[in-house]
JSON list of C-alpha atoms in Angstrom, two decimals:
[
{"chain": "A", "resi": 252, "resn": "ALA", "atom": "CA", "xyz": [96.42, 106.97, 117.64]},
{"chain": "A", "resi": 253, "resn": "GLN", "atom": "CA", "xyz": [96.41, 107.67, 114.12]},
{"chain": "A", "resi": 254, "resn": "SER", "atom": "CA", "xyz": [96.30, 110.65, 111.94]},
{"chain": "A", "resi": 255, "resn": "VAL", "atom": "CA", "xyz": [96.33, 111.71, 108.43]},
{"chain": "A", "resi": 256, "resn": "SER", "atom": "CA", "xyz": [97.97, 114.97, 107.13]},
{"chain": "A", "resi": 257, "resn": "GLN", "atom": "CA", "xyz": [97.04, 116.79, 104.02]},
{"chain": "A", "resi": 258, "resn": "HIS", "atom": "CA", "xyz": [99.36, 119.55, 103.10]},
{"chain": "A", "resi": 259, "resn": "ASN", "atom": "CA", "xyz": [97.48, 121.27, 100.69]},
{"chain": "A", "resi": 260, "resn": "HIS", "atom": "CA", "xyz": [95.23, 123.22, 102.39]},
{"chain": "A", "resi": 261, "resn": "HIS", "atom": "CA", "xyz": [93.89, 125.04, 99.12]},
{"chain": "A", "resi": 262, "resn": "VAL", "atom": "CA", "xyz": [95.13, 124.08, 94.98]},
{"chain": "A", "resi": 263, "resn": "ILE", "atom": "CA", "xyz": [93.90, 126.32, 92.56]},
{"chain": "A", "resi": 264, "resn": "LEU", "atom": "CA", "xyz": [94.31, 125.27, 89.12]},
{"chain": "A", "resi": 265, "resn": "SER", "atom": "CA", "xyz": [93.62, 125.71, 85.61]},
{"chain": "A", "resi": 266, "resn": "GLU", "atom": "CA", "xyz": [91.49, 123.01, 83.87]},
{"chain": "A", "resi": 267, "resn": "ALA", "atom": "CA", "xyz": [93.16, 120.21, 81.91]},
{"chain": "A", "resi": 268, "resn": "ALA", "atom": "CA", "xyz": [96.20, 120.81, 84.55]},
{"chain": "A", "resi": 269, "resn": "SER", "atom": "CA", "xyz": [97.34, 117.41, 86.34]},
{"chain": "A", "resi": 270, "resn": "LEU", "atom": "CA", "xyz": [97.00, 117.23, 89.95]},
{"chain": "A", "resi": 271, "resn": "GLU", "atom": "CA", "xyz": [98.12, 115.96, 92.97]},
{"chain": "A", "resi": 272, "resn": "LEU", "atom": "CA", "xyz": [97.12, 116.04, 96.48]},
{"chain": "A", "resi": 273, "resn": "GLY", "atom": "CA", "xyz": [99.29, 114.44, 99.02]},
{"chain": "A", "resi": 274, "resn": "CYS", "atom": "CA", "xyz": [98.13, 112.52, 101.86]},
{"chain": "A", "resi": 275, "resn": "ASN", "atom": "CA", "xyz": [100.28, 111.12, 104.87]},
{"chain": "A", "resi": 276, "resn": "TYR", "atom": "CA", "xyz": [99.16, 109.15, 107.24]},
{"chain": "A", "resi": 277, "resn": "SER", "atom": "CA", "xyz": [100.60, 107.74, 110.66]},
{"chain": "A", "resi": 278, "resn": "TYR", "atom": "CA", "xyz": [99.74, 104.22, 112.14]},
{"chain": "A", "resi": 279, "resn": "GLY", "atom": "CA", "xyz": [101.75, 101.40, 112.93]},
{"chain": "A", "resi": 280, "resn": "GLY", "atom": "CA", "xyz": [99.64, 98.61, 111.68]},
{"chain": "A", "resi": 281, "resn": "THR", "atom": "CA", "xyz": [97.45, 97.97, 108.54]},
{"chain": "A", "resi": 282, "resn": "VAL", "atom": "CA", "xyz": [95.15, 100.45, 107.59]},
{"chain": "A", "resi": 283, "resn": "ASN", "atom": "CA", "xyz": [92.50, 100.83, 105.08]},
{"chain": "A", "resi": 284, "resn": "LEU", "atom": "CA", "xyz": [92.87, 103.99, 103.15]},
{"chain": "A", "resi": 285, "resn": "PHE", "atom": "CA", "xyz": [90.00, 106.11, 100.99]},
{"chain": "A", "resi": 286, "resn": "TRP", "atom": "CA", "xyz": [89.43, 109.53, 99.78]},
{"chain": "A", "resi": 287, "resn": "TYR", "atom": "CA", "xyz": [86.43, 111.42, 99.86]},
{"chain": "A", "resi": 288, "resn": "VAL", "atom": "CA", "xyz": [85.09, 114.14, 97.95]},
{"chain": "A", "resi": 289, "resn": "GLN", "atom": "CA", "xyz": [82.60, 116.97, 99.32]},
{"chain": "A", "resi": 290, "resn": "TYR", "atom": "CA", "xyz": [81.26, 119.04, 96.84]},
{"chain": "A", "resi": 291, "resn": "PRO", "atom": "CA", "xyz": [79.78, 122.22, 97.60]},
{"chain": "A", "resi": 292, "resn": "GLY", "atom": "CA", "xyz": [76.81, 122.12, 99.49]},
{"chain": "A", "resi": 293, "resn": "GLN", "atom": "CA", "xyz": [76.62, 118.26, 99.73]},
{"chain": "A", "resi": 294, "resn": "HIS", "atom": "CA", "xyz": [77.42, 115.58, 101.55]},
{"chain": "A", "resi": 295, "resn": "LEU", "atom": "CA", "xyz": [80.68, 113.49, 101.34]},
{"chain": "A", "resi": 296, "resn": "GLN", "atom": "CA", "xyz": [81.04, 110.56, 98.28]},
{"chain": "A", "resi": 297, "resn": "LEU", "atom": "CA", "xyz": [83.65, 107.86, 98.28]},
{"chain": "A", "resi": 298, "resn": "LEU", "atom": "CA", "xyz": [86.18, 108.87, 94.90]},
{"chain": "A", "resi": 299, "resn": "LEU", "atom": "CA", "xyz": [88.38, 105.91, 96.05]},
{"chain": "A", "resi": 300, "resn": "LYS", "atom": "CA", "xyz": [89.72, 102.77, 98.59]},
{"chain": "A", "resi": 301, "resn": "TYR", "atom": "CA", "xyz": [92.60, 100.89, 99.00]},
{"chain": "A", "resi": 302, "resn": "PHE", "atom": "CA", "xyz": [92.29, 97.90, 100.96]},
{"chain": "A", "resi": 303, "resn": "SER", "atom": "CA", "xyz": [94.93, 95.50, 99.66]},
{"chain": "A", "resi": 304, "resn": "GLY", "atom": "CA", "xyz": [96.45, 93.99, 96.29]},
{"chain": "A", "resi": 305, "resn": "ASP", "atom": "CA", "xyz": [97.73, 96.35, 93.33]},
{"chain": "A", "resi": 306, "resn": "PRO", "atom": "CA", "xyz": [98.77, 99.88, 95.16]},
{"chain": "A", "resi": 307, "resn": "LEU", "atom": "CA", "xyz": [97.58, 101.91, 92.34]},
{"chain": "A", "resi": 308, "resn": "VAL", "atom": "CA", "xyz": [93.80, 102.24, 92.80]},
{"chain": "A", "resi": 309, "resn": "LYS", "atom": "CA", "xyz": [91.57, 103.62, 90.44]},
{"chain": "A", "resi": 310, "resn": "GLY", "atom": "CA", "xyz": [87.94, 105.12, 91.28]},
{"chain": "A", "resi": 311, "resn": "ILE", "atom": "CA", "xyz": [85.21, 107.66, 89.84]},
{"chain": "A", "resi": 312, "resn": "LYS", "atom": "CA", "xyz": [85.40, 110.60, 87.32]},
{"chain": "A", "resi": 313, "resn": "GLY", "atom": "CA", "xyz": [89.17, 109.61, 86.58]},
{"chain": "A", "resi": 314, "resn": "PHE", "atom": "CA", "xyz": [90.81, 109.91, 89.94]},
{"chain": "A", "resi": 315, "resn": "GLU", "atom": "CA", "xyz": [93.51, 107.25, 90.92]},
{"chain": "A", "resi": 316, "resn": "ALA", "atom": "CA", "xyz": [95.74, 107.41, 94.35]},
{"chain": "A", "resi": 317, "resn": "GLU", "atom": "CA", "xyz": [98.92, 105.47, 94.90]},
{"chain": "A", "resi": 318, "resn": "PHE", "atom": "CA", "xyz": [99.59, 103.34, 98.12]},
{"chain": "A", "resi": 319, "resn": "ILE", "atom": "CA", "xyz": [103.16, 103.74, 99.37]},
{"chain": "A", "resi": 320, "resn": "LYS", "atom": "CA", "xyz": [103.60, 101.74, 102.21]},
{"chain": "A", "resi": 321, "resn": "SER", "atom": "CA", "xyz": [107.33, 102.63, 102.75]},
{"chain": "A", "resi": 322, "resn": "LYS", "atom": "CA", "xyz": [106.40, 106.84, 102.85]},
{"chain": "A", "resi": 323, "resn": "PHE", "atom": "CA", "xyz": [102.73, 105.88, 104.53]},
{"chain": "A", "resi": 324, "resn": "SER", "atom": "CA", "xyz": [101.49, 108.11, 101.56]},
{"chain": "A", "resi": 325, "resn": "PHE", "atom": "CA", "xyz": [97.96, 107.49, 99.45]},
{"chain": "A", "resi": 326, "resn": "ASN", "atom": "CA", "xyz": [98.43, 110.63, 97.31]},
{"chain": "A", "resi": 327, "resn": "LEU", "atom": "CA", "xyz": [95.22, 111.45, 94.95]},
{"chain": "A", "resi": 328, "resn": "ARG", "atom": "CA", "xyz": [95.88, 111.85, 91.05]},
{"chain": "A", "resi": 329, "resn": "LYS", "atom": "CA", "xyz": [93.93, 113.32, 88.14]},
{"chain": "A", "resi": 330, "resn": "PRO", "atom": "CA", "xyz": [95.71, 113.70, 85.00]},
{"chain": "A", "resi": 331, "resn": "SER", "atom": "CA", "xyz": [93.04, 116.39, 83.46]},
{"chain": "A", "resi": 332, "resn": "VAL", "atom": "CA", "xyz": [90.80, 118.73, 86.09]},
{"chain": "A", "resi": 333, "resn": "GLN", "atom": "CA", "xyz": [87.89, 119.97, 85.03]},
{"chain": "A", "resi": 334, "resn": "TRP", "atom": "CA", "xyz": [85.75, 123.00, 86.97]},
{"chain": "A", "resi": 335, "resn": "SER", "atom": "CA", "xyz": [83.38, 120.35, 87.73]},
{"chain": "A", "resi": 336, "resn": "ASP", "atom": "CA", "xyz": [86.41, 118.76, 90.27]},
{"chain": "A", "resi": 337, "resn": "THR", "atom": "CA", "xyz": [85.81, 122.19, 92.28]},
{"chain": "A", "resi": 338, "resn": "ALA", "atom": "CA", "xyz": [85.59, 120.67, 95.38]},
{"chain": "A", "resi": 339, "resn": "GLU", "atom": "CA", "xyz": [86.70, 119.41, 99.20]},
{"chain": "A", "resi": 340, "resn": "TYR", "atom": "CA", "xyz": [88.64, 116.63, 99.46]},
{"chain": "A", "resi": 341, "resn": "PHE", "atom": "CA", "xyz": [89.38, 114.17, 102.41]},
{"chain": "A", "resi": 342, "resn": "CYS", "atom": "CA", "xyz": [91.98, 111.95, 103.02]},
{"chain": "A", "resi": 343, "resn": "ALA", "atom": "CA", "xyz": [90.73, 108.86, 105.68]},
{"chain": "A", "resi": 344, "resn": "VAL", "atom": "CA", "xyz": [92.31, 105.79, 107.12]},
{"chain": "A", "resi": 345, "resn": "LYS", "atom": "CA", "xyz": [91.46, 103.23, 109.13]},
{"chain": "A", "resi": 346, "resn": "ASN", "atom": "CA", "xyz": [92.68, 100.54, 110.98]},
{"chain": "A", "resi": 347, "resn": "SER", "atom": "CA", "xyz": [91.98, 96.86, 108.51]},
{"chain": "A", "resi": 348, "resn": "GLY", "atom": "CA", "xyz": [91.90, 94.99, 111.66]},
{"chain": "A", "resi": 349, "resn": "GLY", "atom": "CA", "xyz": [89.99, 93.63, 114.47]},
{"chain": "A", "resi": 350, "resn": "SER", "atom": "CA", "xyz": [86.52, 95.80, 115.52]},
{"chain": "A", "resi": 351, "resn": "ASN", "atom": "CA", "xyz": [87.95, 99.12, 114.83]},
{"chain": "A", "resi": 352, "resn": "TYR", "atom": "CA", "xyz": [85.38, 101.16, 113.46]},
{"chain": "A", "resi": 353, "resn": "LYS", "atom": "CA", "xyz": [86.68, 104.45, 113.30]},
{"chain": "A", "resi": 354, "resn": "LEU", "atom": "CA", "xyz": [87.80, 106.54, 110.27]},
{"chain": "A", "resi": 355, "resn": "THR", "atom": "CA", "xyz": [90.21, 109.27, 111.10]},
{"chain": "A", "resi": 356, "resn": "PHE", "atom": "CA", "xyz": [89.99, 111.97, 108.77]},
{"chain": "A", "resi": 357, "resn": "GLY", "atom": "CA", "xyz": [92.87, 115.01, 107.20]},
{"chain": "A", "resi": 358, "resn": "LYS", "atom": "CA", "xyz": [92.08, 118.35, 107.25]},
{"chain": "A", "resi": 359, "resn": "GLY", "atom": "CA", "xyz": [90.94, 118.27, 104.05]},
{"chain": "A", "resi": 360, "resn": "THR", "atom": "CA", "xyz": [91.86, 120.16, 100.80]},
{"chain": "A", "resi": 361, "resn": "LEU", "atom": "CA", "xyz": [89.58, 122.37, 98.83]},
{"chain": "A", "resi": 362, "resn": "LEU", "atom": "CA", "xyz": [90.28, 122.61, 94.89]},
{"chain": "A", "resi": 363, "resn": "THR", "atom": "CA", "xyz": [89.40, 125.76, 93.16]},
{"chain": "A", "resi": 364, "resn": "VAL", "atom": "CA", "xyz": [89.29, 124.55, 88.99]},
{"chain": "A", "resi": 365, "resn": "ASN", "atom": "CA", "xyz": [89.19, 128.09, 87.66]},
{"chain": "A", "resi": 366, "resn": "PRO", "atom": "CA", "xyz": [87.77, 127.52, 83.66]},
{"chain": "B", "resi": 54, "resn": "ASP", "atom": "CA", "xyz": [65.74, 106.34, 97.21]},
{"chain": "B", "resi": 55, "resn": "THR", "atom": "CA", "xyz": [68.01, 107.93, 99.85]},
{"chain": "B", "resi": 56, "resn": "ALA", "atom": "CA", "xyz": [70.32, 105.66, 101.29]},
{"chain": "B", "resi": 57, "resn": "VAL", "atom": "CA", "xyz": [71.38, 108.08, 104.17]},
{"chain": "B", "resi": 58, "resn": "SER", "atom": "CA", "xyz": [68.48, 110.62, 105.34]},
{"chain": "B", "resi": 59, "resn": "GLN", "atom": "CA", "xyz": [69.16, 113.03, 108.05]},
{"chain": "B", "resi": 60, "resn": "THR", "atom": "CA", "xyz": [66.54, 115.77, 109.08]},
{"chain": "B", "resi": 61, "resn": "PRO", "atom": "CA", "xyz": [66.50, 118.20, 109.71]},
{"chain": "B", "resi": 62, "resn": "LYS", "atom": "CA", "xyz": [68.66, 119.80, 107.06]},
{"chain": "B", "resi": 63, "resn": "TYR", "atom": "CA", "xyz": [69.12, 123.31, 108.70]},
{"chain": "B", "resi": 64, "resn": "LEU", "atom": "CA", "xyz": [68.65, 124.05, 112.49]},
{"chain": "B", "resi": 65, "resn": "VAL", "atom": "CA", "xyz": [69.38, 127.66, 113.85]},
{"chain": "B", "resi": 66, "resn": "THR", "atom": "CA", "xyz": [67.82, 128.12, 117.44]},
{"chain": "B", "resi": 67, "resn": "GLN", "atom": "CA", "xyz": [69.14, 129.78, 120.49]},
{"chain": "B", "resi": 68, "resn": "MET", "atom": "CA", "xyz": [71.81, 129.13, 123.03]},
{"chain": "B", "resi": 69, "resn": "GLY", "atom": "CA", "xyz": [70.85, 126.82, 125.60]},
{"chain": "B", "resi": 70, "resn": "ASN", "atom": "CA", "xyz": [67.92, 125.30, 123.98]},
{"chain": "B", "resi": 71, "resn": "ASP", "atom": "CA", "xyz": [67.92, 121.20, 123.41]},
{"chain": "B", "resi": 72, "resn": "LYS", "atom": "CA", "xyz": [67.22, 119.82, 119.80]},
{"chain": "B", "resi": 73, "resn": "SER", "atom": "CA", "xyz": [67.50, 116.65, 118.10]},
{"chain": "B", "resi": 74, "resn": "ILE", "atom": "CA", "xyz": [68.68, 115.22, 114.45]},
{"chain": "B", "resi": 75, "resn": "LYS", "atom": "CA", "xyz": [67.42, 112.11, 113.30]},
{"chain": "B", "resi": 76, "resn": "CYS", "atom": "CA", "xyz": [69.44, 110.33, 111.05]},
{"chain": "B", "resi": 77, "resn": "GLU", "atom": "CA", "xyz": [67.84, 107.17, 109.07]},
{"chain": "B", "resi": 78, "resn": "GLN", "atom": "CA", "xyz": [69.64, 104.50, 106.28]},
{"chain": "B", "resi": 79, "resn": "ASN", "atom": "CA", "xyz": [67.82, 101.96, 104.40]},
{"chain": "B", "resi": 80, "resn": "LEU", "atom": "CA", "xyz": [71.03, 100.19, 103.11]},
{"chain": "B", "resi": 81, "resn": "GLY", "atom": "CA", "xyz": [70.59, 97.46, 105.71]},
{"chain": "B", "resi": 82, "resn": "HIS", "atom": "CA", "xyz": [73.96, 98.41, 107.28]},
{"chain": "B", "resi": 83, "resn": "ASP", "atom": "CA", "xyz": [74.74, 97.26, 111.15]},
{"chain": "B", "resi": 84, "resn": "THR", "atom": "CA", "xyz": [76.83, 100.48, 111.89]},
{"chain": "B", "resi": 85, "resn": "MET", "atom": "CA", "xyz": [75.80, 104.09, 111.96]},
{"chain": "B", "resi": 86, "resn": "TYR", "atom": "CA", "xyz": [78.57, 107.13, 112.83]},
{"chain": "B", "resi": 87, "resn": "TRP", "atom": "CA", "xyz": [77.31, 110.91, 113.71]},
{"chain": "B", "resi": 88, "resn": "TYR", "atom": "CA", "xyz": [80.53, 113.14, 112.66]},
{"chain": "B", "resi": 89, "resn": "LYS", "atom": "CA", "xyz": [80.60, 116.74, 113.35]},
{"chain": "B", "resi": 90, "resn": "GLN", "atom": "CA", "xyz": [82.70, 119.23, 110.81]},
{"chain": "B", "resi": 91, "resn": "ASP", "atom": "CA", "xyz": [83.56, 122.03, 111.84]},
{"chain": "B", "resi": 92, "resn": "SER", "atom": "CA", "xyz": [83.84, 125.99, 110.07]},
{"chain": "B", "resi": 93, "resn": "LYS", "atom": "CA", "xyz": [87.22, 125.04, 108.86]},
{"chain": "B", "resi": 94, "resn": "LYS", "atom": "CA", "xyz": [85.42, 121.58, 107.28]},
{"chain": "B", "resi": 95, "resn": "PHE", "atom": "CA", "xyz": [87.42, 119.30, 109.54]},
{"chain": "B", "resi": 96, "resn": "LEU", "atom": "CA", "xyz": [85.57, 116.18, 109.94]},
{"chain": "B", "resi": 97, "resn": "LYS", "atom": "CA", "xyz": [85.98, 114.31, 113.30]},
{"chain": "B", "resi": 98, "resn": "ILE", "atom": "CA", "xyz": [83.76, 111.64, 114.84]},
{"chain": "B", "resi": 99, "resn": "MET", "atom": "CA", "xyz": [81.78, 111.77, 117.72]},
{"chain": "B", "resi": 100, "resn": "PHE", "atom": "CA", "xyz": [79.95, 108.18, 118.38]},
{"chain": "B", "resi": 101, "resn": "SER", "atom": "CA", "xyz": [79.56, 104.96, 116.34]},
{"chain": "B", "resi": 102, "resn": "TYR", "atom": "CA", "xyz": [77.02, 102.29, 116.84]},
{"chain": "B", "resi": 103, "resn": "ASN", "atom": "CA", "xyz": [77.14, 98.91, 115.92]},
{"chain": "B", "resi": 104, "resn": "ASN", "atom": "CA", "xyz": [73.70, 96.96, 116.17]},
{"chain": "B", "resi": 105, "resn": "LYS", "atom": "CA", "xyz": [72.42, 99.73, 118.47]},
{"chain": "B", "resi": 106, "resn": "GLU", "atom": "CA", "xyz": [75.34, 99.17, 121.18]},
{"chain": "B", "resi": 107, "resn": "LEU", "atom": "CA", "xyz": [77.74, 102.17, 121.42]},
{"chain": "B", "resi": 108, "resn": "ILE", "atom": "CA", "xyz": [81.06, 101.54, 120.10]},
{"chain": "B", "resi": 109, "resn": "ILE", "atom": "CA", "xyz": [82.92, 104.59, 119.59]},
{"chain": "B", "resi": 110, "resn": "ASN", "atom": "CA", "xyz": [82.97, 107.66, 121.91]},
{"chain": "B", "resi": 111, "resn": "GLU", "atom": "CA", "xyz": [85.01, 110.28, 121.54]},
{"chain": "B", "resi": 112, "resn": "THR", "atom": "CA", "xyz": [85.45, 113.15, 123.83]},
{"chain": "B", "resi": 113, "resn": "VAL", "atom": "CA", "xyz": [81.99, 114.78, 122.98]},
{"chain": "B", "resi": 114, "resn": "PRO", "atom": "CA", "xyz": [80.56, 116.79, 125.88]},
{"chain": "B", "resi": 115, "resn": "ASN", "atom": "CA", "xyz": [77.79, 115.10, 127.82]},
{"chain": "B", "resi": 116, "resn": "ARG", "atom": "CA", "xyz": [75.59, 117.31, 126.49]},
{"chain": "B", "resi": 117, "resn": "PHE", "atom": "CA", "xyz": [75.35, 115.11, 123.27]},
{"chain": "B", "resi": 118, "resn": "SER", "atom": "CA", "xyz": [73.59, 111.97, 123.64]},
{"chain": "B", "resi": 119, "resn": "PRO", "atom": "CA", "xyz": [73.07, 109.63, 120.59]},
{"chain": "B", "resi": 120, "resn": "LYS", "atom": "CA", "xyz": [70.47, 107.38, 120.59]},
{"chain": "B", "resi": 121, "resn": "SER", "atom": "CA", "xyz": [69.44, 104.30, 118.48]},
{"chain": "B", "resi": 122, "resn": "PRO", "atom": "CA", "xyz": [66.00, 102.90, 118.62]},
{"chain": "B", "resi": 123, "resn": "ASP", "atom": "CA", "xyz": [66.86, 99.87, 115.82]},
{"chain": "B", "resi": 124, "resn": "LYS", "atom": "CA", "xyz": [69.74, 99.47, 113.71]},
{"chain": "B", "resi": 125, "resn": "ALA", "atom": "CA", "xyz": [68.63, 101.85, 110.82]},
{"chain": "B", "resi": 126, "resn": "HIS", "atom": "CA", "xyz": [68.20, 104.70, 113.37]},
{"chain": "B", "resi": 127, "resn": "LEU", "atom": "CA", "xyz": [70.72, 107.01, 115.17]},
{"chain": "B", "resi": 128, "resn": "ASN", "atom": "CA", "xyz": [69.39, 110.13, 116.23]},
{"chain": "B", "resi": 129, "resn": "LEU", "atom": "CA", "xyz": [71.61, 113.18, 118.20]},
{"chain": "B", "resi": 130, "resn": "HIS", "atom": "CA", "xyz": [69.98, 115.11, 120.80]},
{"chain": "B", "resi": 131, "resn": "ILE", "atom": "CA", "xyz": [71.89, 118.01, 121.98]},
{"chain": "B", "resi": 132, "resn": "ASN", "atom": "CA", "xyz": [71.33, 119.56, 125.46]},
{"chain": "B", "resi": 133, "resn": "SER", "atom": "CA", "xyz": [71.75, 122.96, 126.33]},
{"chain": "B", "resi": 134, "resn": "LEU", "atom": "CA", "xyz": [73.17, 124.03, 123.24]},
{"chain": "B", "resi": 135, "resn": "GLU", "atom": "CA", "xyz": [76.28, 126.49, 123.22]},
{"chain": "B", "resi": 136, "resn": "LEU", "atom": "CA", "xyz": [77.65, 128.72, 120.44]},
{"chain": "B", "resi": 137, "resn": "GLY", "atom": "CA", "xyz": [80.87, 126.22, 119.70]},
{"chain": "B", "resi": 138, "resn": "ASP", "atom": "CA", "xyz": [77.89, 123.81, 118.82]},
{"chain": "B", "resi": 139, "resn": "SER", "atom": "CA", "xyz": [77.74, 125.60, 115.34]},
{"chain": "B", "resi": 140, "resn": "ALA", "atom": "CA", "xyz": [78.55, 122.83, 113.08]},
{"chain": "B", "resi": 141, "resn": "VAL", "atom": "CA", "xyz": [77.48, 120.50, 110.51]},
{"chain": "B", "resi": 142, "resn": "TYR", "atom": "CA", "xyz": [76.72, 117.62, 111.67]},
{"chain": "B", "resi": 143, "resn": "PHE", "atom": "CA", "xyz": [76.81, 114.41, 109.33]},
{"chain": "B", "resi": 144, "resn": "CYS", "atom": "CA", "xyz": [75.13, 110.62, 109.62]},
{"chain": "B", "resi": 145, "resn": "ALA", "atom": "CA", "xyz": [77.09, 107.40, 107.86]},
{"chain": "B", "resi": 146, "resn": "SER", "atom": "CA", "xyz": [76.76, 103.53, 108.33]},
{"chain": "B", "resi": 147, "resn": "SER", "atom": "CA", "xyz": [78.65, 101.09, 106.84]},
{"chain": "B", "resi": 148, "resn": "GLN", "atom": "CA", "xyz": [79.02, 97.29, 107.13]},
{"chain": "B", "resi": 149, "resn": "SER", "atom": "CA", "xyz": [80.00, 95.70, 110.51]},
{"chain": "B", "resi": 150, "resn": "ASN", "atom": "CA", "xyz": [83.62, 95.97, 109.17]},
{"chain": "B", "resi": 151, "resn": "GLY", "atom": "CA", "xyz": [83.38, 99.55, 109.27]},
{"chain": "B", "resi": 152, "resn": "ASN", "atom": "CA", "xyz": [84.56, 99.26, 105.39]},
{"chain": "B", "resi": 153, "resn": "GLU", "atom": "CA", "xyz": [83.33, 102.54, 103.45]},
{"chain": "B", "resi": 154, "resn": "GLN", "atom": "CA", "xyz": [81.09, 104.60, 104.79]},
{"chain": "B", "resi": 155, "resn": "PHE", "atom": "CA", "xyz": [78.05, 106.43, 103.15]},
{"chain": "B", "resi": 156, "resn": "PHE", "atom": "CA", "xyz": [77.59, 109.64, 104.23]},
{"chain": "B", "resi": 157, "resn": "GLY", "atom": "CA", "xyz": [74.08, 111.63, 104.79]},
{"chain": "B", "resi": 158, "resn": "PRO", "atom": "CA", "xyz": [73.75, 115.42, 103.37]},
{"chain": "B", "resi": 159, "resn": "GLY", "atom": "CA", "xyz": [73.84, 116.39, 106.61]},
{"chain": "B", "resi": 160, "resn": "THR", "atom": "CA", "xyz": [72.39, 118.95, 108.97]},
{"chain": "B", "resi": 161, "resn": "ARG", "atom": "CA", "xyz": [73.71, 122.71, 109.14]},
{"chain": "B", "resi": 162, "resn": "LEU", "atom": "CA", "xyz": [73.46, 123.87, 113.23]},
{"chain": "B", "resi": 163, "resn": "THR", "atom": "CA", "xyz": [73.42, 127.27, 113.71]},
{"chain": "B", "resi": 164, "resn": "VAL", "atom": "CA", "xyz": [73.43, 128.18, 117.89]},
{"chain": "B", "resi": 165, "resn": "LEU", "atom": "CA", "xyz": [72.75, 132.01, 118.14]}
]
């Protein structure tokens, strides 16, 4: 069974600081990887996704993530955070093959950005 | 122009009651999902339907019964509500390949 680990439960940064949120997954096959963001009181929105190709993926709002297959990692980065980035961030993985529709989420990382 | 909508947004009810949450998507997707997000923000899939057929049924009490009258709708009915059912329930939809799921705004269920 696949699983996702997000090591940071709560990250607190000041505006303009750089961000890296860790995500590791366990699954033996080929995967699709996602980062979702949930702003306070809102639904989940897709930040970025990796299916194949360039392991460095760029998403919305200046976020990017790098897939490192050897480390089973898909860390999320942003060079300079803003107060409006305060949100819960979820990493998710899906088996890319067959008819497996199941998206497995990590437990989320709460990012608080202080102005 | 809401892509995935859910009703109601908030639901407060007593233990033992039966309640339903409705979900509709206008994206033309074939697959729909129900997720439960607990108080610690942990998201876990409950069910998934593809073309009105159940394809994912995680370990969920049989008090929870999803119903998909057509591809655009996936409703969740919960019988005999318990305190532990309090959570935010998210509906989502995707194309048949399961990639890129679009989420609804959530329904916050509080069982007293």
